[in-house]
Each structure stands twice: as structure tokens, then as C-alpha cells.
Amino acid sequence: MSDFDNPFADPNASSPFADPSVQQAAGSGGGYNRQGALDDYNPFADGNQTRPANQGGVPAPRPAQSQPAVMHPSEDPPPYTQTGAQKVDTSELQKRQEELERKAAELQKKEQELKNAQKYSGSRENNWPPFPAFCPVGPCFFQDFNVDIPLEFQRIVKIAYYLWGFHVIVLILNVMGSLAYFITDSNGGATFGLSILWLLLFTPCSFLCWYRPLYKAFRSDSSFNFFVFFFIFFFQFCVYVVQCLGITDFTVGWINGLKTVGDDGGVGGFMLIIAFLFTLEAVFSMMLLVKVHRIYRSTGASFQKAQAEFASGVMKNETVRTAAADAAAGAARGAVSGGYGSESRY
């Protein structure tokens, strides 16, 4: 093909076929040698060379020794520093592990205390109320939530204990508000007298009649104590409602407080605060009652179980058993003496 026939050819470039080495290779072997070289070519011989051995022509060049590619960075890497390195922070995991071990040790200690308390329940010393050492009256009850109450019920029992303490504080405030009401209005003498009675009566009775039954119910899973708590605490809730309303000068409730605000704003405001506290007591008491009832129903307790516990408890009481034995012996003696008397008449 001439330069004229190839429109893309460079006119200044020489023809590649004019190279002497190309012409020598083309004319020396001929077609027969080239065909023989192709027939003798084995791609799997001599290290899998890609070029066939040329028997009659120019010897095939030896392949160059392959070298691994090495990359030379244009810039030196930054110096190694502690902050630049990727570190695995195990301090948080170690803290969590220590916290879990501490909780496990506390739980084991509480379980051991509970076992010891159940084993030596008769030798436990009373610790409530926490009277000082110089007081002539000592503690009357033993109370320890961590020892007596199971872990899942400790929160609800503590809430009941705090509600009882809040009730005592409100009763003390009721005495102060009733005194202020009596000073402002001479008709408040009955309210002041009743406030002292409520403080002296409800403080121990509420502890003994509904808090301690609840404590013992969760301590020993007693259906009888649950029923005692439900009955008395519902009555206590009704008393809270009457006290917060202030009906018939029973306490300084909403009615007496609103009437006194017009005469004396300070005394009336204090009475309304006490009425609000009594209202909070009523609301919290209803919530506690519903919560305890749900827990009670989830334990599978029933009225028949409470009756069985009551009968078993009565029969275990030494005084009751002694009285029953004496009554039975007296009845037997009476029956025997009556029988002999009837025989003597005949």
C-alpha cells in the first residue's frame, strides 16, 4: 500500500517493512520454516514460554527475569505516635465487669443473710423503732427489707413504708393547722381536739393494722395478711377522703380552708395546703392498693388459702391451744359428772 493509498500514514515516517532485520527474518526461513516452528511449538514446555522456538530463524529472545513491583512513596510517612494509633479501650469493659462482680457479691450476701435470718429467726434482735440508747423504751419490731422481703417486692414495701411516714407528717401538720384555725375561729376547738386524737391514734394503728400486715404478707407470702391489709387499708383510704374534704370539722380540709380564707388568708392558705396533702395521700393510697392487689392476684392466692393459714396460725398459737385444751377437759369432766349424777338418781 502506498502512502497515497493510506490517508492516515505519516509522509515523514519510514516504512516499517524497510527495516533490514525484518527483511532478513522474512527472507531467510521462508514459509516452510515458519510452518515447522508453529508445528513444533509446545506451550507447556520450557517454563511455559509464550514464544515458539525458532529452529531455522532468529533465536527467540530469553524472557526477562520478573521482579516484584516496588512502590516508592513520594513522601515519608508521618512519625508513629500513641494518639495516632488505633487503640482498644478496655477500661469501660473492666468497669462493667467490676460492677457485675460487685452486684453478684451483694446478691450472694443478701441471700446468705436471708438464709441465716430464716434459720435463726427466733434470735433476731428488734431494730424498729430506732430509739436512742438512753431511751427507756426499746425497739418493738424487726425490720430489714434486704433480709425479709424478696428482691422483686422490696420496692413496693418501701413505698408503703414511705407512705406511712408521709401520713404521720401530714397528721402533725394537721395539728398545727387546727391550732391556727382554733385561734382564728373559736368554733375550731373540736377540730383541734380531734387532730390530736388522730395523731395519737392513727400513727401506731396505721403502722400495726395495715403496714405490718403488708410487710408480713410479702415476707412469708401470707394470704391472710394480704386480706387484713386490703380490708384495713381500704378503710384508711376512706378516712383520707373525709380528711381531705374537711366535712363537719373532722379535719382542716378543703371546706374549712375555703371558709377561712376570707377571714384570714394566711391561716386559710395553710389549711388548704394540708387539704392538698390529704388529697395526695388519698391518691397514692388508691394507687398502692391497686398495685398490691395486682401482685396478690398474680401469686395465685385465694380466700380459701387465707382461711387455711388462719386456722393453721390459730392452732399453732400456744395460748389458743392451752385454752382449747382446758375447755375440752372441762366439757369432758362436765359430761362425766353429769352422767354419774343421772345414774345415781336411778
Short mmCIF file of C-alpha atoms in Angstrom, two decimals, residues 38-280:
data_model
loop_
_atom_site.label_atom_id
_atom_site.label_comp_id
_atom_site.label_asym_id
_atom_site.label_seq_id
_atom_site.Cartn_x
_atom_site.Cartn_y
_atom_site.Cartn_z
CA LEU A 38 4.45 -23.50 14.63
CA ASP A 39 4.06 -27.29 14.47
CA ASP A 40 6.86 -27.87 17.00
CA TYR A 41 5.61 -25.26 19.45
CA ASN A 42 4.66 -26.68 22.86
CA PRO A 43 3.07 -24.12 25.20
CA PHE A 44 3.72 -26.32 28.27
CA ALA A 45 7.45 -26.75 27.76
CA ASP A 46 10.44 -24.61 28.78
CA GLY A 47 8.73 -22.82 31.63
CA ASN A 48 5.58 -22.09 29.61
CA GLN A 49 7.27 -19.70 27.21
CA THR A 50 4.87 -17.75 25.09
CA ARG A 51 7.15 -17.50 22.05
CA PRO A 52 7.87 -20.68 19.97
CA ALA A 53 11.44 -21.81 19.44
CA ASN A 54 12.73 -20.73 16.06
CA GLN A 55 14.73 -23.58 14.65
CA GLY A 56 15.87 -22.01 11.48
CA GLY A 57 15.44 -18.35 12.01
CA VAL A 58 16.40 -15.77 14.53
CA PRO A 59 16.72 -17.28 18.00
CA ALA A 60 13.91 -16.33 20.33
CA PRO A 61 14.92 -13.85 22.97
CA ARG A 62 15.08 -15.12 26.53
CA PRO A 63 12.37 -13.79 28.77
CA ALA A 64 13.46 -11.17 31.20
CA GLN A 65 13.62 -12.09 34.86
CA SER A 66 10.43 -10.85 36.52
CA GLN A 67 10.91 -8.65 39.54
CA PRO A 68 8.25 -7.70 42.11
CA ALA A 69 6.91 -4.24 41.73
CA VAL A 70 8.14 -1.92 44.43
CA MET A 71 6.34 1.32 45.15
CA HIS A 72 8.46 4.18 46.39
CA PRO A 73 6.40 6.77 48.26
CA SER A 74 6.94 10.32 47.22
CA GLU A 75 6.79 11.49 50.84
CA ASP A 76 7.98 9.92 54.06
CA PRO A 77 5.20 8.55 56.33
CA PRO A 78 4.35 10.57 59.45
CA PRO A 79 6.13 9.50 62.62
CA TYR A 80 4.32 6.93 64.80
CA THR A 81 2.53 8.43 67.78
CA GLN A 82 0.38 6.93 70.56
CA THR A 83 -2.59 9.10 69.69
CA GLY A 84 -2.44 8.27 66.03
CA ALA A 85 -2.51 4.51 66.61
CA GLN A 86 -5.75 2.64 66.88
CA LYS A 87 -6.12 1.53 70.50
CA VAL A 88 -8.66 -0.83 72.05
CA ASP A 89 -10.10 0.84 75.14
CA THR A 90 -10.90 -1.85 77.70
CA SER A 91 -11.41 0.44 80.67
CA GLU A 92 -15.19 0.60 80.15
CA LEU A 93 -15.45 -3.18 79.87
CA GLN A 94 -13.37 -3.56 83.00
CA LYS A 95 -15.63 -1.16 84.90
CA ARG A 96 -18.71 -3.08 83.84
CA GLN A 97 -17.10 -6.35 84.84
CA GLU A 98 -16.25 -4.96 88.27
CA GLU A 99 -19.79 -3.62 88.67
CA LEU A 100 -21.29 -7.01 87.80
CA GLU A 101 -18.97 -8.77 90.22
CA ARG A 102 -19.87 -6.31 92.97
CA LYS A 103 -23.61 -6.80 92.40
CA ALA A 104 -23.18 -10.56 92.35
CA ALA A 105 -21.32 -10.40 95.66
CA GLU A 106 -24.04 -8.22 97.19
CA LEU A 107 -26.76 -10.57 95.98
CA GLN A 108 -24.93 -13.57 97.40
CA LYS A 109 -24.50 -11.75 100.70
CA LYS A 110 -28.21 -10.91 100.84
CA GLU A 111 -29.16 -14.49 100.09
CA GLN A 112 -26.88 -15.69 102.85
CA GLU A 113 -28.36 -13.16 105.26
CA LEU A 114 -31.84 -14.27 104.30
CA LYS A 115 -30.95 -17.91 104.91
CA ASN A 116 -29.40 -17.04 108.26
CA ALA A 117 -32.43 -14.98 109.19
CA GLN A 118 -34.78 -17.81 108.35
CA LYS A 119 -32.61 -20.25 110.28
CA TYR A 120 -32.24 -18.10 113.35
CA SER A 121 -35.49 -16.17 113.15
CA GLY A 122 -36.13 -16.57 116.86
CA SER A 123 -32.84 -14.96 117.88
CA ARG A 124 -33.12 -11.74 115.82
CA GLU A 125 -33.00 -8.54 117.79
CA ASN A 126 -35.66 -5.89 117.22
CA ASN A 127 -34.43 -2.76 115.49
CA TRP A 128 -37.59 -0.65 114.94
CA PRO A 129 -38.45 2.00 116.06
CA PRO A 130 -34.82 3.13 116.17
CA PHE A 131 -34.93 4.62 119.66
CA PRO A 132 -31.67 6.01 121.05
CA ALA A 133 -29.74 4.01 123.63
CA PHE A 134 -30.70 6.26 126.55
CA CYS A 135 -34.43 5.85 125.86
CA PRO A 136 -36.08 3.53 128.41
CA VAL A 137 -38.30 2.04 125.68
CA GLY A 138 -36.57 -0.30 123.26
CA PRO A 139 -37.43 -1.33 119.70
CA CYS A 140 -40.53 -3.47 119.29
CA PHE A 141 -40.16 -4.92 115.78
CA PHE A 142 -37.52 -6.32 113.49
CA GLN A 143 -37.49 -4.69 110.07
CA ASP A 144 -34.95 -5.22 107.31
CA PHE A 145 -36.12 -5.06 103.70
CA ASN A 146 -32.97 -6.70 102.35
CA VAL A 147 -33.30 -9.69 104.67
CA ASP A 148 -37.06 -10.27 104.98
CA ILE A 149 -38.51 -9.10 101.66
CA PRO A 150 -37.73 -10.78 98.31
CA LEU A 151 -35.83 -8.62 95.89
CA GLU A 152 -38.74 -8.14 93.43
CA PHE A 153 -41.09 -6.89 96.20
CA GLN A 154 -38.75 -4.60 98.11
CA ARG A 155 -39.73 -1.51 96.14
CA ILE A 156 -43.47 -1.81 96.79
CA VAL A 157 -42.93 -2.45 100.51
CA LYS A 158 -40.63 0.57 100.78
CA ILE A 159 -43.26 2.72 99.06
CA ALA A 160 -45.82 1.61 101.65
CA TYR A 161 -43.37 2.46 104.43
CA TYR A 162 -42.73 5.93 103.00
CA LEU A 163 -46.49 6.47 102.61
CA TRP A 164 -46.95 5.67 106.29
CA GLY A 165 -44.21 8.16 107.21
CA PHE A 166 -45.83 10.80 104.97
CA HIS A 167 -49.15 10.14 106.71
CA VAL A 168 -47.57 10.82 110.11
CA ILE A 169 -46.07 14.10 108.87
CA VAL A 170 -49.44 15.24 107.48
CA LEU A 171 -51.10 14.41 110.82
CA ILE A 172 -48.57 16.61 112.62
CA LEU A 173 -49.24 19.43 110.14
CA ASN A 174 -52.96 18.87 110.72
CA VAL A 175 -52.50 19.56 114.44
CA MET A 176 -50.68 22.80 113.64
CA GLY A 177 -53.31 23.86 111.11
CA SER A 178 -56.12 23.01 113.51
CA LEU A 179 -54.47 25.10 116.22
CA ALA A 180 -54.23 28.06 113.85
CA TYR A 181 -57.85 27.52 112.85
CA PHE A 182 -58.90 27.43 116.51
CA ILE A 183 -57.03 30.70 117.18
CA THR A 184 -58.74 32.36 114.23
CA ASP A 185 -62.20 30.92 114.84
CA SER A 186 -63.43 29.81 118.24
CA ASN A 187 -65.55 27.15 116.54
CA GLY A 188 -62.40 25.26 115.64
CA GLY A 189 -61.91 23.81 119.12
CA ALA A 190 -63.42 20.47 118.15
CA THR A 191 -61.22 20.27 115.07
CA PHE A 192 -58.13 20.94 117.15
CA GLY A 193 -59.07 18.29 119.72
CA LEU A 194 -59.78 15.71 117.02
CA SER A 195 -56.48 16.47 115.29
CA ILE A 196 -54.59 15.50 118.46
CA LEU A 197 -56.66 12.32 118.70
CA TRP A 198 -55.95 11.42 115.07
CA LEU A 199 -52.22 11.90 115.59
CA LEU A 200 -52.10 9.73 118.73
CA LEU A 201 -54.46 7.09 117.36
CA PHE A 202 -53.65 6.78 113.66
CA THR A 203 -49.86 6.85 113.99
CA PRO A 204 -49.48 3.50 115.79
CA CYS A 205 -52.69 1.95 114.45
CA SER A 206 -51.83 2.58 110.81
CA PHE A 207 -48.41 1.02 111.35
CA LEU A 208 -49.78 -2.05 113.13
CA CYS A 209 -53.02 -2.54 111.21
CA TRP A 210 -52.07 -2.11 107.55
CA TYR A 211 -48.31 -1.59 107.14
CA ARG A 212 -47.12 -4.54 109.24
CA PRO A 213 -49.64 -6.95 107.64
CA LEU A 214 -48.36 -5.86 104.24
CA TYR A 215 -44.76 -6.35 105.37
CA LYS A 216 -45.51 -9.83 106.71
CA ALA A 217 -47.58 -10.70 103.64
CA PHE A 218 -44.63 -10.12 101.31
CA ARG A 219 -42.20 -11.64 103.78
CA SER A 220 -43.92 -15.01 104.03
CA ASP A 221 -46.38 -14.89 101.09
CA SER A 222 -49.30 -14.91 103.51
CA SER A 223 -52.79 -14.67 102.02
CA PHE A 224 -54.29 -13.95 105.43
CA ASN A 225 -52.09 -10.87 105.91
CA PHE A 226 -52.96 -9.72 102.40
CA PHE A 227 -56.66 -9.84 103.29
CA VAL A 228 -56.04 -7.93 106.52
CA PHE A 229 -54.17 -5.27 104.58
CA PHE A 230 -56.90 -4.92 101.94
CA PHE A 231 -59.68 -4.57 104.49
CA ILE A 232 -57.99 -2.06 106.81
CA PHE A 233 -56.21 -0.07 104.12
CA PHE A 234 -59.46 0.47 102.22
CA PHE A 235 -60.93 1.88 105.43
CA GLN A 236 -57.82 4.08 105.74
CA PHE A 237 -58.41 5.34 102.18
CA CYS A 238 -61.96 6.35 103.12
CA VAL A 239 -60.59 8.25 106.13
CA TYR A 240 -58.14 10.08 103.83
CA VAL A 241 -61.04 11.18 101.62
CA VAL A 242 -63.02 12.53 104.60
CA GLN A 243 -59.93 14.29 105.96
CA CYS A 244 -59.12 16.00 102.68
CA LEU A 245 -62.71 17.25 102.31
CA GLY A 246 -62.93 18.58 105.89
CA ILE A 247 -66.54 17.50 106.46
CA THR A 248 -68.20 18.51 109.76
CA ASP A 249 -64.99 19.92 111.28
CA PHE A 250 -63.36 16.48 111.11
CA THR A 251 -60.06 17.96 109.89
CA VAL A 252 -58.86 21.16 108.26
CA GLY A 253 -59.84 20.08 104.75
CA TRP A 254 -60.94 21.89 101.65
CA ILE A 255 -64.29 23.06 103.08
CA ASN A 256 -62.87 24.60 106.28
CA GLY A 257 -59.91 26.01 104.41
CA LEU A 258 -62.05 27.79 101.80
CA LYS A 259 -64.27 29.25 104.53
CA THR A 260 -61.26 30.53 106.50
CA VAL A 261 -59.52 32.15 103.50
CA GLY A 262 -61.99 35.06 103.60
CA ASP A 263 -61.33 35.77 107.28
CA ASP A 264 -57.58 35.12 107.41
CA GLY A 265 -55.68 34.49 104.20
CA GLY A 266 -52.56 33.05 105.87
CA VAL A 267 -54.39 30.55 108.05
CA GLY A 268 -56.76 29.63 105.24
CA GLY A 269 -53.88 29.07 102.83
CA PHE A 270 -52.11 26.83 105.33
CA MET A 271 -55.30 24.83 105.79
CA LEU A 272 -55.64 24.43 102.01
CA ILE A 273 -52.08 23.12 101.80
CA ILE A 274 -52.91 20.48 104.42
CA ALA A 275 -56.06 19.60 102.48
CA PHE A 276 -53.95 19.17 99.34
CA LEU A 277 -51.57 16.85 101.23
CA PHE A 278 -54.52 14.75 102.43
CA THR A 279 -55.67 14.56 98.80
CA LEU A 280 -52.24 13.31 97.74
#
